[in-house]
CSV table of C-alpha atoms and ligand atoms in Angstrom, one decimal:
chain,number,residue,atom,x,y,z
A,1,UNK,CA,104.9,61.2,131.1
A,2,UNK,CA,105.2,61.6,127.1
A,3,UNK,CA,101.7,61.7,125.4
A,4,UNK,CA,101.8,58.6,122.8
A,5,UNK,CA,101.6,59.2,119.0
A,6,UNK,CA,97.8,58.7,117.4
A,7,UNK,CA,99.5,55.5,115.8
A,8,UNK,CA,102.6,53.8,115.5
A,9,UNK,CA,103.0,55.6,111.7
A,10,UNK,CA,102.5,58.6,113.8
A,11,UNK,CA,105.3,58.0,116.4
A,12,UNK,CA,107.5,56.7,113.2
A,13,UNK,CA,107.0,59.9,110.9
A,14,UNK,CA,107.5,62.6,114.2
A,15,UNK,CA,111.7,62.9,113.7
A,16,UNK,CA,111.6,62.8,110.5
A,17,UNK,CA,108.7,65.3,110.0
A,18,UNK,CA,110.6,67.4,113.2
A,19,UNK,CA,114.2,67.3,111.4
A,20,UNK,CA,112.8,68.6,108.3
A,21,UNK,CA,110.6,71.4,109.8
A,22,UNK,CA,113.2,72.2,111.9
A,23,UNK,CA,115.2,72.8,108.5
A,24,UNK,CA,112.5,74.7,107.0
A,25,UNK,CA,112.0,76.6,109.4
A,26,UNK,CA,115.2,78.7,109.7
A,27,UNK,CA,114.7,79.7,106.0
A,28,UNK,CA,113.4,83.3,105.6
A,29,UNK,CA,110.9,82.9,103.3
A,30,UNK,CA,108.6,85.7,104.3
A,31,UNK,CA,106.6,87.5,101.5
A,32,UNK,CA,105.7,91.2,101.8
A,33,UNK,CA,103.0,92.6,99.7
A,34,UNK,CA,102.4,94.6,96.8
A,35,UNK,CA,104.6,91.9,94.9
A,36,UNK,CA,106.2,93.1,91.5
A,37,UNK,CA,107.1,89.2,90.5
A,38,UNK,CA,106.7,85.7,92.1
A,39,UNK,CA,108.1,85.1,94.0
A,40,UNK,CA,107.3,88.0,95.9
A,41,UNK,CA,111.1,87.6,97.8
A,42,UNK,CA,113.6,85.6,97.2
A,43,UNK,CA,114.0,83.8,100.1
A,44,UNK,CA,111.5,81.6,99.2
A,45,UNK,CA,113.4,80.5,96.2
A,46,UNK,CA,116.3,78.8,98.9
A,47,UNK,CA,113.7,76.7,100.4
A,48,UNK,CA,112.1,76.2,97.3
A,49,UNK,CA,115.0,75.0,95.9
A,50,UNK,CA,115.8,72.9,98.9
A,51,UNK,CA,112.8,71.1,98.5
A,52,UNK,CA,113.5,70.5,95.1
A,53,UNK,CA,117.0,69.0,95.8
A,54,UNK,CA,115.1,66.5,98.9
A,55,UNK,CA,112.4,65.4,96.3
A,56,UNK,CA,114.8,64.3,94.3
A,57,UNK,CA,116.5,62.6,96.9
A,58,UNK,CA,113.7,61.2,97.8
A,59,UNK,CA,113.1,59.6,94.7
A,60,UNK,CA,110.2,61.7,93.3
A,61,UNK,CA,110.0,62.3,89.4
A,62,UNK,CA,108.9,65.2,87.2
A,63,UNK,CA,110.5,67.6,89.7
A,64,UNK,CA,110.3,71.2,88.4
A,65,UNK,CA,110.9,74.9,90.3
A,66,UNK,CA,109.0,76.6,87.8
A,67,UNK,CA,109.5,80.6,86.4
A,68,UNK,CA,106.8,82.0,89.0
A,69,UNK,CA,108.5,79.7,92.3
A,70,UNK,CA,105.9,76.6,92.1
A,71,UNK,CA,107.7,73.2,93.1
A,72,UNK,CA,105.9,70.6,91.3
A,73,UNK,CA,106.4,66.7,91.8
A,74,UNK,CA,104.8,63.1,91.1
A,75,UNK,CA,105.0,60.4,92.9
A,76,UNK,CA,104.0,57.6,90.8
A,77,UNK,CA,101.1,54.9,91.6
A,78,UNK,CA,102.1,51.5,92.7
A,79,UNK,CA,99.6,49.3,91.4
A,80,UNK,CA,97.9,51.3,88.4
A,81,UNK,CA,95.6,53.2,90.7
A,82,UNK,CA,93.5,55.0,88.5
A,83,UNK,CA,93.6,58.1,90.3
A,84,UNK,CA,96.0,61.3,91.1
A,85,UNK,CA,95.8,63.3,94.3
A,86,UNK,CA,97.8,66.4,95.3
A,87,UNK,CA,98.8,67.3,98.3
A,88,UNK,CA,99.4,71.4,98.6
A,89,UNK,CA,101.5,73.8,101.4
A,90,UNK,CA,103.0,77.1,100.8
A,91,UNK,CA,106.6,77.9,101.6
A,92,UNK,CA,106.4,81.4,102.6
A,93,UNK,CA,105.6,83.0,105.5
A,94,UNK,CA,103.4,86.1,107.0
A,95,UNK,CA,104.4,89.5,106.7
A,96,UNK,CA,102.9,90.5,110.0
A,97,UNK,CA,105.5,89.8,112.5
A,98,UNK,CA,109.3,89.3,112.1
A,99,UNK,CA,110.2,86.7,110.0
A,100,UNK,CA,114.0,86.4,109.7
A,101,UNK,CA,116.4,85.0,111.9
A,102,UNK,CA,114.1,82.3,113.3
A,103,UNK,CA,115.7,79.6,115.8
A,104,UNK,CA,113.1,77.0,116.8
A,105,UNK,CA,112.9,76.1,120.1
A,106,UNK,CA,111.6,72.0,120.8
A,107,UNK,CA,110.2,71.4,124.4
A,108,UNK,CA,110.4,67.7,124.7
A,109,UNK,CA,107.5,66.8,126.8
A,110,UNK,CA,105.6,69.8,127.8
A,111,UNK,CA,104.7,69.6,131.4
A,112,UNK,CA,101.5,72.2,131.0
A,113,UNK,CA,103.5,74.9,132.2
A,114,UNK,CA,104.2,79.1,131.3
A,115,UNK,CA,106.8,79.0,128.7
A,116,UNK,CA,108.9,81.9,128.6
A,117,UNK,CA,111.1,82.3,125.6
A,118,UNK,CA,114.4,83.8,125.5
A,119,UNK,CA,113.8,86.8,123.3
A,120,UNK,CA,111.5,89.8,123.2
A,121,UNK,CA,109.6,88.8,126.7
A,122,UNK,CA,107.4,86.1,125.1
A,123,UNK,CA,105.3,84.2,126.9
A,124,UNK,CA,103.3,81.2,126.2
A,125,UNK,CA,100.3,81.2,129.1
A,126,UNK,CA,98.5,78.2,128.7
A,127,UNK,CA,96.1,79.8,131.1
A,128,UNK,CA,95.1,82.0,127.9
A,129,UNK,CA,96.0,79.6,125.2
A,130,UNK,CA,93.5,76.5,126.0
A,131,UNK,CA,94.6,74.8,123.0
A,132,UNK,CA,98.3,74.8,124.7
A,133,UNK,CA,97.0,73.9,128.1
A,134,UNK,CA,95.4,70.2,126.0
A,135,UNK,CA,98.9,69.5,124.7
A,136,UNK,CA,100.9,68.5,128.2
A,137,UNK,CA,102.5,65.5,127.1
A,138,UNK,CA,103.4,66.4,123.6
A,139,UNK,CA,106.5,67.6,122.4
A,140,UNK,CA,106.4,71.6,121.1
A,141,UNK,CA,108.1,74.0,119.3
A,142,UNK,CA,107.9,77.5,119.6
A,143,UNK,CA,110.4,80.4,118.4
A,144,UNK,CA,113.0,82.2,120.5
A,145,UNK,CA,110.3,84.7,120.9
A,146,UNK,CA,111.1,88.1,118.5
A,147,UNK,CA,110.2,86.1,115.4
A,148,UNK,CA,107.1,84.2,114.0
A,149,UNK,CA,107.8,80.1,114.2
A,150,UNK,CA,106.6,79.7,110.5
A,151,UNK,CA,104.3,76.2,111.3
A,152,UNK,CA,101.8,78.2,109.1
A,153,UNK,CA,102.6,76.7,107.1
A,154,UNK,CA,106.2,74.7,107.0
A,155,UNK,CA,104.4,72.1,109.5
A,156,UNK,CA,102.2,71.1,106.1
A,157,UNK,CA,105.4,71.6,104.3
A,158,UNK,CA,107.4,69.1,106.6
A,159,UNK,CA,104.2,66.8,106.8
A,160,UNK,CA,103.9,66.3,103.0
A,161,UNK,CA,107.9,65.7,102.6
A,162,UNK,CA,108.1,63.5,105.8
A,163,UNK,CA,104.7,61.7,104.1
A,164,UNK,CA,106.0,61.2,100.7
A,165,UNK,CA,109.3,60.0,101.7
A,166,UNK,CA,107.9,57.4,103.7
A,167,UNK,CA,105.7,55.9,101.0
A,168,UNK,CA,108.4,56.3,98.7
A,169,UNK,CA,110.9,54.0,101.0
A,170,UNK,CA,107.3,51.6,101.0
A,171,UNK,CA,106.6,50.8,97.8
A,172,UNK,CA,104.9,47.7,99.0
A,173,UNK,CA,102.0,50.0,100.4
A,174,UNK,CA,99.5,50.7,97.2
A,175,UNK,CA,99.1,54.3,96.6
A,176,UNK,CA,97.5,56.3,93.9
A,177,UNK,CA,99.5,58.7,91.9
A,178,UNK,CA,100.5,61.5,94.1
A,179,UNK,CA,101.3,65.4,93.1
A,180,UNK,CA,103.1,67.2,95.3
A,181,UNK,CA,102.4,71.0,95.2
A,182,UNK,CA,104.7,73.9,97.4
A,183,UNK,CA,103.7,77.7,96.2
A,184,UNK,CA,104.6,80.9,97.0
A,185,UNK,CA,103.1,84.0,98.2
A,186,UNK,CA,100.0,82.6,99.8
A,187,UNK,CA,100.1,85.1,102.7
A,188,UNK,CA,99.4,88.0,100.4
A,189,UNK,CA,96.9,86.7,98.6
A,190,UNK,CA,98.8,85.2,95.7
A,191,UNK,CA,99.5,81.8,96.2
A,192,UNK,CA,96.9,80.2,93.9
A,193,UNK,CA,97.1,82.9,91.2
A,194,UNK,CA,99.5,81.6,89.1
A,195,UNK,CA,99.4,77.8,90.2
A,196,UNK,CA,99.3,75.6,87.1
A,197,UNK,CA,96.4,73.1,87.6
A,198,UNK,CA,96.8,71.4,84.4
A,199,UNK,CA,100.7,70.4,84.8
A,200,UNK,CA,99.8,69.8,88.4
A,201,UNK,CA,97.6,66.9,86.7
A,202,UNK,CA,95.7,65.9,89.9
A,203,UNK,CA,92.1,65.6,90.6
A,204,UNK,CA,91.5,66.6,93.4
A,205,UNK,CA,93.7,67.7,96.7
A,206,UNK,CA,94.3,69.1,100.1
A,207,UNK,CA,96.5,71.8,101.2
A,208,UNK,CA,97.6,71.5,104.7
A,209,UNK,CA,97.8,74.5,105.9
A,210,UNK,CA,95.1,74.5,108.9
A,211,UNK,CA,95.4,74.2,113.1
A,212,UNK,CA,93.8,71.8,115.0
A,213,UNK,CA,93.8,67.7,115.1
A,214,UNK,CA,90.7,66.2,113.3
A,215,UNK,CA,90.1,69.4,110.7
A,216,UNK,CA,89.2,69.6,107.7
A,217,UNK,CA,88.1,72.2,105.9
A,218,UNK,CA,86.0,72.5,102.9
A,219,UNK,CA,83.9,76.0,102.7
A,220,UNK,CA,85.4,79.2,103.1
A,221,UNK,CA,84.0,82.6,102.7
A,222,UNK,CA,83.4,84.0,99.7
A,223,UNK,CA,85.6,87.6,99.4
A,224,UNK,CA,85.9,90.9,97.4
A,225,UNK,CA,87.7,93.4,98.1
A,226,UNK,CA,85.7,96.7,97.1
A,227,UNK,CA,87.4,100.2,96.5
A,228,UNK,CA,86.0,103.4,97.0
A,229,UNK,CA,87.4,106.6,95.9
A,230,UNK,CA,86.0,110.1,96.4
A,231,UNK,CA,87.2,112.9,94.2
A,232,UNK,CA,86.7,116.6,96.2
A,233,UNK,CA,87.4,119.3,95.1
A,234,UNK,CA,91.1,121.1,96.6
A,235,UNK,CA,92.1,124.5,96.8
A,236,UNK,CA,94.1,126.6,98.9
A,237,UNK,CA,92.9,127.1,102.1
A,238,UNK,CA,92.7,130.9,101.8
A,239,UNK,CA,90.7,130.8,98.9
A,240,UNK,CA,88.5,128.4,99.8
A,241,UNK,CA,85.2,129.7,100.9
A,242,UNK,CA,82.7,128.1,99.2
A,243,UNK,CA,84.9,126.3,97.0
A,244,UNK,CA,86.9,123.6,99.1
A,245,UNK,CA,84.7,120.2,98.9
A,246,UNK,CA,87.5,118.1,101.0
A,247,UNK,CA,87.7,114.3,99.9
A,248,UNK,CA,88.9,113.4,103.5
A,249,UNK,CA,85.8,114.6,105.0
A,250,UNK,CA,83.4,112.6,102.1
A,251,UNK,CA,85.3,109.1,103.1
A,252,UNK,CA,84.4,110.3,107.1
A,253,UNK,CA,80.8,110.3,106.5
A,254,UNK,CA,80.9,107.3,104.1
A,255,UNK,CA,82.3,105.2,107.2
A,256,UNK,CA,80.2,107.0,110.2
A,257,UNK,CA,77.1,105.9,108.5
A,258,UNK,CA,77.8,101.9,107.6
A,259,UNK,CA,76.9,99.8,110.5
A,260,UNK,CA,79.2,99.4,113.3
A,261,UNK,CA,76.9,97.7,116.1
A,262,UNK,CA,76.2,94.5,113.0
A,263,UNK,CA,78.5,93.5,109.8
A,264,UNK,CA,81.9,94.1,111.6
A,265,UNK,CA,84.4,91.5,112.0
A,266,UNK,CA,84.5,92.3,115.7
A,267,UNK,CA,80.2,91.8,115.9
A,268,UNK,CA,79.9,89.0,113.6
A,269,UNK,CA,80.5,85.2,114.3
A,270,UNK,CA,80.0,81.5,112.8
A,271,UNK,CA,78.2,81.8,109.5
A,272,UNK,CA,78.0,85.9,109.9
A,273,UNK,CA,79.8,87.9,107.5
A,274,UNK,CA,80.8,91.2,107.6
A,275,UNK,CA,82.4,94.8,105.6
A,276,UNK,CA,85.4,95.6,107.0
A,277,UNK,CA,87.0,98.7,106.1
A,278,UNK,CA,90.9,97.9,106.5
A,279,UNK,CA,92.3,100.9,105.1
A,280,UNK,CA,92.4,104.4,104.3
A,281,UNK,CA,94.8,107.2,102.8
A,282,UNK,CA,94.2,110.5,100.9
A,283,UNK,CA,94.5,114.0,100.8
A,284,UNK,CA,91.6,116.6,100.6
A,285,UNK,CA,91.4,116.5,96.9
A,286,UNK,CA,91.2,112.3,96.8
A,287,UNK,CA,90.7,109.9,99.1
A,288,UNK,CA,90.3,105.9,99.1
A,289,UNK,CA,89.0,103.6,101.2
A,290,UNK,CA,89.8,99.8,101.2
A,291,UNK,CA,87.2,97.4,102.3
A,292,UNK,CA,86.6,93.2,102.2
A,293,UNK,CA,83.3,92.1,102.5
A,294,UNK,CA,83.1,88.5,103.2
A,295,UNK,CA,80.3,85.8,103.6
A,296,UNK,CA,79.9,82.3,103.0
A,297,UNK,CA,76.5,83.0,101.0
A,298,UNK,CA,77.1,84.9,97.8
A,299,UNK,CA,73.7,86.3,97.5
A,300,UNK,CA,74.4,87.8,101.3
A,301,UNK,CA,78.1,88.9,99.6
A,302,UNK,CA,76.2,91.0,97.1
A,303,UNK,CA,74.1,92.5,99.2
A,304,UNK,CA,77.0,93.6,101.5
A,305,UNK,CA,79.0,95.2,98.3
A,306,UNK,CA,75.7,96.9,97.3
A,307,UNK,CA,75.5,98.5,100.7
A,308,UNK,CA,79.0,100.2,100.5
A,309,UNK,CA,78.0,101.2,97.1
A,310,UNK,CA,74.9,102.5,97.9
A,311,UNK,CA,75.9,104.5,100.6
A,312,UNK,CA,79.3,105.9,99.0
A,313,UNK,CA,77.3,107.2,96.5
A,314,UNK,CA,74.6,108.7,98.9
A,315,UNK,CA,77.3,110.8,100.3
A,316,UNK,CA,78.4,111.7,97.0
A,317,UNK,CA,75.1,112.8,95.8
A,318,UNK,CA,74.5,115.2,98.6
A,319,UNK,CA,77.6,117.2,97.2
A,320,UNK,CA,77.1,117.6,93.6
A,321,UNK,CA,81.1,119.1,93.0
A,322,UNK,CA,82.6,115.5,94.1
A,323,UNK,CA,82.9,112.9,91.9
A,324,UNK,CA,83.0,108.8,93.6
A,325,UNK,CA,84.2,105.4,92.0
A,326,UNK,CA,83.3,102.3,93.5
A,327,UNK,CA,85.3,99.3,92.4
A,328,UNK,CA,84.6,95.4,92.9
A,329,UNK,CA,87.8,93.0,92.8
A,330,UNK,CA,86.7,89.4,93.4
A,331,UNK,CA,89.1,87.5,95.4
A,332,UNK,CA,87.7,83.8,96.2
A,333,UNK,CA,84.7,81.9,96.1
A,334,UNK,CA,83.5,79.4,98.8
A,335,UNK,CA,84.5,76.6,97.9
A,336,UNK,CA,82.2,74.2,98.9
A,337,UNK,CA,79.7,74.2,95.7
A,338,UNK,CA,83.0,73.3,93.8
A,339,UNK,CA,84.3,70.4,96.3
A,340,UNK,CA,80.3,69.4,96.6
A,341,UNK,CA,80.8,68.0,92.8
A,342,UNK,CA,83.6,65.6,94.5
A,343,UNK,CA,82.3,64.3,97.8
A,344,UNK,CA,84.5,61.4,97.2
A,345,UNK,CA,87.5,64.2,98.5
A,346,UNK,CA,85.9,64.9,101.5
A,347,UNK,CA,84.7,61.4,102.3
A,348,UNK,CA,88.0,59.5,102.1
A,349,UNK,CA,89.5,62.5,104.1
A,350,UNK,CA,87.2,61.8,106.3
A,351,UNK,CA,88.1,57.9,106.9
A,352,UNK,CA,91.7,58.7,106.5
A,353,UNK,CA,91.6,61.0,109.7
A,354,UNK,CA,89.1,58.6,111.8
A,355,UNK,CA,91.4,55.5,110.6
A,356,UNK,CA,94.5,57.8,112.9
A,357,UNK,CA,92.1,57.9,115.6
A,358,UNK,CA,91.3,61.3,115.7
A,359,UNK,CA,87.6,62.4,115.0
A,360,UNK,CA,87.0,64.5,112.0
A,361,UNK,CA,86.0,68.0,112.5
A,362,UNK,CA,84.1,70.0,109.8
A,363,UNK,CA,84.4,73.7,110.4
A,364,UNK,CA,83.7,76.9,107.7
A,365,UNK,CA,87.0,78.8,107.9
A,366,UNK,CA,86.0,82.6,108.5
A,367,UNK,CA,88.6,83.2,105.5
A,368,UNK,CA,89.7,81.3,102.2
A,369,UNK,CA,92.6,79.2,101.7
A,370,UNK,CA,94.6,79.0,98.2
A,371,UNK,CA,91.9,75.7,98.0
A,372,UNK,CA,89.4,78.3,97.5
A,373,UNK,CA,90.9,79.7,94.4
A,374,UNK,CA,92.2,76.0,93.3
A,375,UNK,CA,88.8,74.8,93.9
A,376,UNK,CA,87.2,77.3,91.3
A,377,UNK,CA,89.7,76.8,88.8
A,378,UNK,CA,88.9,72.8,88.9
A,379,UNK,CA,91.0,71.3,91.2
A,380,UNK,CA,88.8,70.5,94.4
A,381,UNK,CA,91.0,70.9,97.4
A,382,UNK,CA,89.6,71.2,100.9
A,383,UNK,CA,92.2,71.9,103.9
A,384,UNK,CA,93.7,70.1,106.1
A,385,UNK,CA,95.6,70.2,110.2
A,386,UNK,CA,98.8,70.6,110.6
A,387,UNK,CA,98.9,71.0,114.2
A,388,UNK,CA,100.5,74.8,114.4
A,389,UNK,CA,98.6,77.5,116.5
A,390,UNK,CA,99.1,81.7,116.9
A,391,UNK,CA,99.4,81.9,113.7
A,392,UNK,CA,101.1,85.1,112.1
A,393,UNK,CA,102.8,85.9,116.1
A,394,UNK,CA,105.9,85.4,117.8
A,395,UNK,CA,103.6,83.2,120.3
A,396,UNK,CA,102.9,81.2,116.7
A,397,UNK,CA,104.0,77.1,118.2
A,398,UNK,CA,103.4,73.7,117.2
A,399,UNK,CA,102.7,70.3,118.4
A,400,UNK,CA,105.3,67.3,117.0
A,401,UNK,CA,103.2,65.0,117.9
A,402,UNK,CA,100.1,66.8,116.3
A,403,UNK,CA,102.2,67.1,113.1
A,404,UNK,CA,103.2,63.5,113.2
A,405,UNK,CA,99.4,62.8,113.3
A,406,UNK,CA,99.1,65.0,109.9
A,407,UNK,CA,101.6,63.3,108.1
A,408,UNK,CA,99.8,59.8,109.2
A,409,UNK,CA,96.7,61.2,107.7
A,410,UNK,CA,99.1,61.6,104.3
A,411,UNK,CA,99.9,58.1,104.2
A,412,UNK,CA,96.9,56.9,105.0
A,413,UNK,CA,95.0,58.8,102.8
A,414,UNK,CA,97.2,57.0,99.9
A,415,UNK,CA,96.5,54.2,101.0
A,416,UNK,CA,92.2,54.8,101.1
A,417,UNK,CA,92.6,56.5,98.0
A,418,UNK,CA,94.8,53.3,96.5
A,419,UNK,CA,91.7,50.8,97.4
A,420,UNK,CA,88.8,53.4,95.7
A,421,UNK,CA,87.0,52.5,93.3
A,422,UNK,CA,87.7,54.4,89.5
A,423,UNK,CA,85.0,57.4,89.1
B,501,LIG,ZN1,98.9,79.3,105.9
């Protein structure tokens, strides 16, 4: 038997919110890295563009595609509600799996079954994927199985349209202003850099770009990413005795002697962080090594940067001919002491998700989220569900009715932000 909807908003946003990811989805809108403009491709600029034209359509104002690929729009206040909130999803899609050619798959009332899709020998074991095995009942979408899905994150996408053009066609329902935000180039890092918080003009607001019913996010690690480079000394083989200090050999040591047992990704859990060396390339004469260190306590972040420092310039030291450079590149802050200054964010969340039913859950997110960035640059914007899972795989799927649920949460947060109280 069909699962029912979290609400009867749910059950009446899910075709809507399924047409349009549906849509989104075929687009290839992956981003690769090492970008020389923004977008870093430009398939993003189709669906950002398509967006554009369905905004309008939808009846938003202010709608601009702006130089770097940000879509920004406003969706006025009904009643003079004093206050402006954004609602954030980025259009492109990871670089880790194939992301081109992708034909969407809907399995109307999923009977708790192995789904094997069509293509590349994908299979969807619910007897490994518990999340899966929970959703019997529920509509789902996968690939055809050689590409990614793209949920992460055109289910927030969909959500937000589906969302907006349902209080748009309501303007009997009070709502605050709302900003509308779709960015590229989030997968590589890049989607917050050259966001414009001031002509965004909102106070605070939520990406939805997270998994499971009920989630919202607001802390996320704190990350650099730290560079060390070894200079040796390179000569020809032949005429080397004595002379040859090999850079390869320096970067060796430098990783044998960092922990491996403690401070790893693959040893750390919870509220652990870790260094994570993630790669490596070089000759004898130079090599460099890429690492992240990550934690959600910045004092604990330092002293994880100062080890790799401290080490790589052990090893340096003990061969007076090399030469080492270690370089710091911050790349987001937690963001919970910036969304702390704003509980009101968090709180209505909160009573926006509990008024769909669903109970809130408050998890740090062993990672950052373009919130993180936003968040430091004065726009407080914890994350949100969407209901996709496997992210950044060809097993990536979603729920429709878990995406219907998100969009709910869209609508009803206008409506608890409508009835708050001016700051
Ligand atoms: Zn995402």
């Amino acid at each position: 038997m069909p699962s029912a909807y979290t609400s009867e908003l749910a059950g009446e946003l899910a075709a809507d919110v399924l047409d349009r990811f549906l849509r989104y989805a075929r687009v290839d809108t992956q981003s690769v890295r090492d970008r020389t403009g923004s977008p870093s491709t430009p398939g993003q600029l189709d669906l950002l563009r398509m967006l554009v034209g369905e905004l309008q359509e939808i009846g938003l104002s202010d709608v601009v595609l702006d130089d770097n690929g940000y879509v920004y729009a406003t969706l006025p206040a009904t009643d003079g509600s004093p206050h402006s909130v954004g609602f954030i999803a980025h259009v492109d899609v990871s670089p880790d799996a194939p992301g081109a050619g992708v034909e969407p798959i809907v399995h109307r009332d999923y009977d708790g079954s192995r789904v094997e899709l069509p293509r590349g020998g994908t299979v969807l074991d619910p007897a490994d994927m518990p999340v899966l095995a929970g959703k019997v009942g529920h509509d789902i979408v996968t690939s055809s199985g050689d590409t990614l899905l793209g949920a992460d994150d055109k289910a927030g996408v969909a959500e937000i349209m589906a969302a907006v053009a349902y209080l748009a066609a309501h303007p009997e329902l009070p709502r605050p202003t709302l900003k509308v935000g779709f960015t590229p180039d989030e997968e590589i890092g890049e989607g917050a850099t050259l966001f414009d918080v001031a002509r965004f003009g909102a106070a605070c607001a939520y990406t939805l770009d997270g998994s499971q019913p009920g989630e919202i996010q607001d802390e996320t690690f704190s990350g650099t990413e730290v560079v060390v480079t070894y200079q040796g000394v390179d000569i020809h083989t032949g005429w080397a005795t004595g002379k040859l200090v090999n850079a390869i050999r320096l970067a060796g040591r430098l990783l044998a002697r960092l922990p491996s047992d403690r401070l790893t990704p693959e040893t750390t859990s919870d509220r652990e962080g870790f260094i994570h060396p993630y790669d490596i390339s070089g000759d004898a004469g130079r090599a460099e090594i890429r690492f992240i260190a990550r934690d959600f306590d910045d004092g604990l972040l330092a002293e994880h940067i100062a080890l790799i420092r401290r080490v790589a310039e052990e090893v340096a030291a003990e061969e007076p001919r090399s030469r080492v450079s270690v370089e710091e590149r911050p790349q987001y802050p937690n963001m919970r002491r910036f969304v702390d200054e704003f509980p009101q964010v968090v709180d209505v969340a909160e009573r926006a998700i509990r008024a769909e039913g669903i109970e809130p859950v408050k998890e740090p997110i062993r990672g950052g989220t373009d919130g993180s960035v936003l968040s430091s640059k004065g726009l407080p914007t914890p994350n949100l569900f969407t209901g996709g899972h496997e992210y950044h795989s060809v097993r990536e799927w979603a729920s429709v009715h878990d995406m219907a649920s998100a969009a709910a949460v869209v609508v009803r947060l206008a409506g608890l932000w409508a009835e708050e109280p001016a700051a």
